[in-house]
Amino acid sequence: GYGDDSWVIAGMEWAASQGARVVSMSLGGSTPSDGTEPVCAAVNDISAASGTLFVVAAGNAGAEATISCPGAADAALTVAAVDNTDTMAYFSSQGPRMGDYALKPDIAAPGVDILAAKAGGNATDGWYVSESGTSMATPHVAGAAADLAQQHPDWTGQQLKDALMSTAKPI
């Protein structure tokens, strides 16, 4: 797909204004980021103001230092993809973040050959599709964050991020 940065920022602002505790974002650019672009700044600013956690796909560039915006934002919980043996997927974008070598991505989840509902699915062509990508891994983490937010309604997005990262299995 495609879209303007202003659309992404407007969507983040809207979600936070509606009280969203966790926002899943399977989007990004093709250019490695240092985390200073307007969308990255918006992730940081909206997170600080609202306590919303933005869970963002790391990207599928498959090389070092390829995290793009908005995943490069400090406040984003940036998700890499692993296979069913917890091995980093060959396509998953990797850190460190451009410029300051900050830790990114923050966490990994299953993202290889994930069976999911097929957009526009039907009885003839099928209801499901198997796909791979960090966009398939991101909803796993967003769901875990939402479950954790429900258990701890007083936690901020940063506290949710910290809890998930500190209890994840190292890979």
Short mmCIF file of C-alpha atoms in Angstrom, two decimals:
data_model
loop_
_atom_site.label_atom_id
_atom_site.label_comp_id
_atom_site.label_asym_id
_atom_site.label_seq_id
_atom_site.Cartn_x
_atom_site.Cartn_y
_atom_site.Cartn_z
CA GLY A 1 0.00 0.00 0.00
CA TYR A 2 0.88 3.62 0.19
CA GLY A 3 -0.08 6.74 2.08
CA ASP A 4 1.08 10.08 3.31
CA ASP A 5 2.88 10.57 6.60
CA SER A 6 0.12 12.98 7.60
CA TRP A 7 -2.41 10.14 7.29
CA VAL A 8 -0.35 7.94 9.59
CA ILE A 9 0.04 10.73 12.16
CA ALA A 10 -3.68 11.55 11.99
CA GLY A 11 -4.51 7.87 12.54
CA MET A 12 -2.19 7.65 15.55
CA GLU A 13 -3.65 10.84 17.04
CA TRP A 14 -7.19 9.57 16.48
CA ALA A 15 -6.47 6.17 18.07
CA ALA A 16 -4.88 7.76 21.12
CA SER A 17 -7.74 10.28 21.46
CA GLN A 18 -10.20 7.37 21.47
CA GLY A 19 -8.36 5.83 24.41
CA ALA A 20 -6.52 3.06 22.57
CA ARG A 21 -3.96 1.51 24.90
CA VAL A 22 -2.22 -0.48 22.14
CA VAL A 23 -2.02 0.30 18.42
CA SER A 24 -0.74 -2.30 15.93
CA MET A 25 1.08 -0.74 12.96
CA SER A 26 2.19 -3.01 10.16
CA LEU A 27 3.70 -0.28 8.03
CA GLY A 28 6.97 1.44 7.36
CA GLY A 29 9.22 2.85 4.72
CA SER A 30 12.03 1.50 2.61
CA THR A 31 14.69 3.90 3.89
CA PRO A 32 16.60 3.19 7.12
CA SER A 33 15.80 5.78 9.78
CA ASP A 34 17.59 7.49 12.64
CA GLY A 35 14.23 8.00 14.36
CA THR A 36 13.95 11.74 13.79
CA GLU A 37 11.37 11.84 10.97
CA PRO A 38 7.97 13.44 11.65
CA VAL A 39 6.17 10.08 12.02
CA CYS A 40 8.80 8.84 14.48
CA ALA A 41 8.55 12.10 16.42
CA ALA A 42 4.76 11.69 16.47
CA VAL A 43 5.07 8.15 17.88
CA ASN A 44 7.27 9.49 20.67
CA ASP A 45 5.11 12.56 21.36
CA ILE A 46 1.75 10.77 21.26
CA SER A 47 3.10 7.93 23.41
CA ALA A 48 4.35 10.38 26.03
CA ALA A 49 1.12 12.38 26.06
CA SER A 50 -1.36 9.50 26.02
CA GLY A 51 0.42 6.41 27.34
CA THR A 52 -0.51 4.55 24.14
CA LEU A 53 1.88 1.79 23.02
CA PHE A 54 2.56 1.68 19.29
CA VAL A 55 3.58 -1.83 18.22
CA VAL A 56 5.34 -1.49 14.85
CA ALA A 57 6.60 -3.97 12.25
CA ALA A 58 10.38 -3.87 11.86
CA GLY A 59 10.26 -4.24 8.08
CA ASN A 60 11.36 -6.89 5.62
CA ALA A 61 14.67 -5.57 4.28
CA GLY A 62 16.61 -8.53 5.67
CA ALA A 63 19.82 -6.69 6.45
CA GLU A 64 21.56 -4.86 9.26
CA ALA A 65 20.66 -1.26 10.08
CA THR A 66 17.47 -1.32 7.99
CA ILE A 67 14.81 -0.31 10.52
CA SER A 68 12.64 2.41 8.97
CA CYS A 69 10.22 4.89 10.46
CA PRO A 70 7.97 4.49 12.48
CA GLY A 71 9.75 1.43 13.89
CA ALA A 72 12.86 3.50 14.54
CA ALA A 73 11.02 5.67 17.10
CA ASP A 74 12.29 5.29 20.66
CA ALA A 75 8.79 4.72 22.04
CA ALA A 76 7.75 2.16 19.41
CA LEU A 77 7.80 -1.52 20.34
CA THR A 78 9.41 -2.67 17.10
CA VAL A 79 8.78 -6.29 16.10
CA ALA A 80 11.07 -8.62 14.15
CA ALA A 81 9.96 -11.97 12.74
CA VAL A 82 11.14 -15.45 13.70
CA ASP A 83 10.31 -18.88 12.29
CA ASN A 84 8.88 -21.85 14.17
CA THR A 85 12.31 -22.65 15.66
CA ASP A 86 12.73 -19.09 17.02
CA THR A 87 15.39 -18.34 14.41
CA MET A 88 15.38 -14.81 13.02
CA ALA A 89 13.64 -14.80 9.64
CA TYR A 90 15.99 -14.12 6.73
CA PHE A 91 13.79 -11.22 5.59
CA SER A 92 13.39 -9.49 8.97
CA SER A 93 14.92 -6.02 9.16
CA GLN A 94 17.65 -5.73 11.73
CA GLY A 95 19.30 -3.10 13.85
CA PRO A 96 21.03 -1.22 15.06
CA ARG A 97 19.18 2.00 14.36
CA MET A 98 20.96 4.29 11.90
CA GLY A 99 23.00 7.09 13.40
CA ASP A 100 23.11 6.25 17.11
CA TYR A 101 23.22 2.43 16.95
CA ALA A 102 20.26 2.14 19.35
CA LEU A 103 18.67 -1.25 19.96
CA LYS A 104 16.03 -2.02 17.34
CA PRO A 105 14.03 -4.15 16.82
CA ASP A 106 12.87 -4.55 20.41
CA ILE A 107 11.22 -7.97 20.32
CA ALA A 108 10.45 -10.80 17.90
CA ALA A 109 7.41 -12.98 17.26
CA PRO A 110 6.33 -15.69 14.81
CA GLY A 111 6.19 -14.21 11.32
CA VAL A 112 6.96 -17.07 8.90
CA ASP A 113 4.16 -18.97 7.16
CA ILE A 114 1.42 -17.52 9.37
CA LEU A 115 -2.10 -18.63 8.46
CA ALA A 116 -4.42 -15.62 8.51
CA ALA A 117 -7.79 -14.48 7.23
CA LYS A 118 -7.57 -13.61 3.55
CA ALA A 119 -8.62 -10.09 2.57
CA GLY A 120 -11.55 -10.52 0.23
CA GLY A 121 -11.63 -14.23 0.96
CA ASN A 122 -14.49 -16.32 -0.34
CA ALA A 123 -15.61 -19.92 -0.71
CA THR A 124 -14.15 -20.19 -4.22
CA ASP A 125 -10.68 -18.75 -3.61
CA GLY A 126 -10.43 -19.59 0.08
CA TRP A 127 -10.89 -17.79 3.34
CA TYR A 128 -7.29 -18.00 4.54
CA VAL A 129 -3.79 -17.35 3.26
CA SER A 130 -0.32 -18.22 4.56
CA GLU A 131 1.98 -15.20 4.59
CA SER A 132 5.38 -14.25 5.97
CA GLY A 133 6.66 -10.88 7.15
CA THR A 134 7.16 -8.69 10.15
CA SER A 135 3.60 -7.51 9.53
CA MET A 136 2.51 -11.05 10.40
CA ALA A 137 4.59 -10.99 13.61
CA THR A 138 3.40 -7.60 14.83
CA PRO A 139 -0.20 -8.60 15.68
CA HIS A 140 1.10 -11.38 17.95
CA VAL A 141 2.94 -8.81 20.05
CA ALA A 142 0.09 -6.28 19.89
CA GLY A 143 -2.26 -8.97 21.19
CA ALA A 144 0.10 -9.83 24.05
CA ALA A 145 0.38 -6.11 24.87
CA ALA A 146 -3.42 -5.75 24.84
CA ASP A 147 -3.80 -8.74 27.19
CA LEU A 148 -1.20 -7.23 29.50
CA ALA A 149 -2.90 -3.81 29.34
CA GLN A 150 -6.18 -5.42 30.35
CA GLN A 151 -4.52 -7.08 33.35
CA HIS A 152 -2.77 -3.82 34.33
CA PRO A 153 -5.07 -0.92 33.43
CA ASP A 154 -2.86 1.56 35.23
CA TRP A 155 0.30 0.75 33.23
CA THR A 156 1.58 3.15 30.60
CA GLY A 157 2.66 2.06 27.14
CA GLN A 158 6.28 2.27 28.25
CA GLN A 159 5.55 -0.07 31.18
CA LEU A 160 3.86 -2.53 28.82
CA LYS A 161 6.84 -2.33 26.47
CA ASP A 162 9.30 -2.84 29.31
CA ALA A 163 7.37 -5.85 30.66
CA LEU A 164 7.21 -7.55 27.27
CA MET A 165 10.85 -6.90 26.41
CA SER A 166 12.18 -7.94 29.82
CA THR A 167 10.34 -11.27 29.75
CA ALA A 168 11.01 -12.21 26.12
CA LYS A 169 13.27 -15.14 25.32
CA PRO A 170 16.64 -13.94 23.98
CA ILE A 171 17.39 -14.96 20.39
#
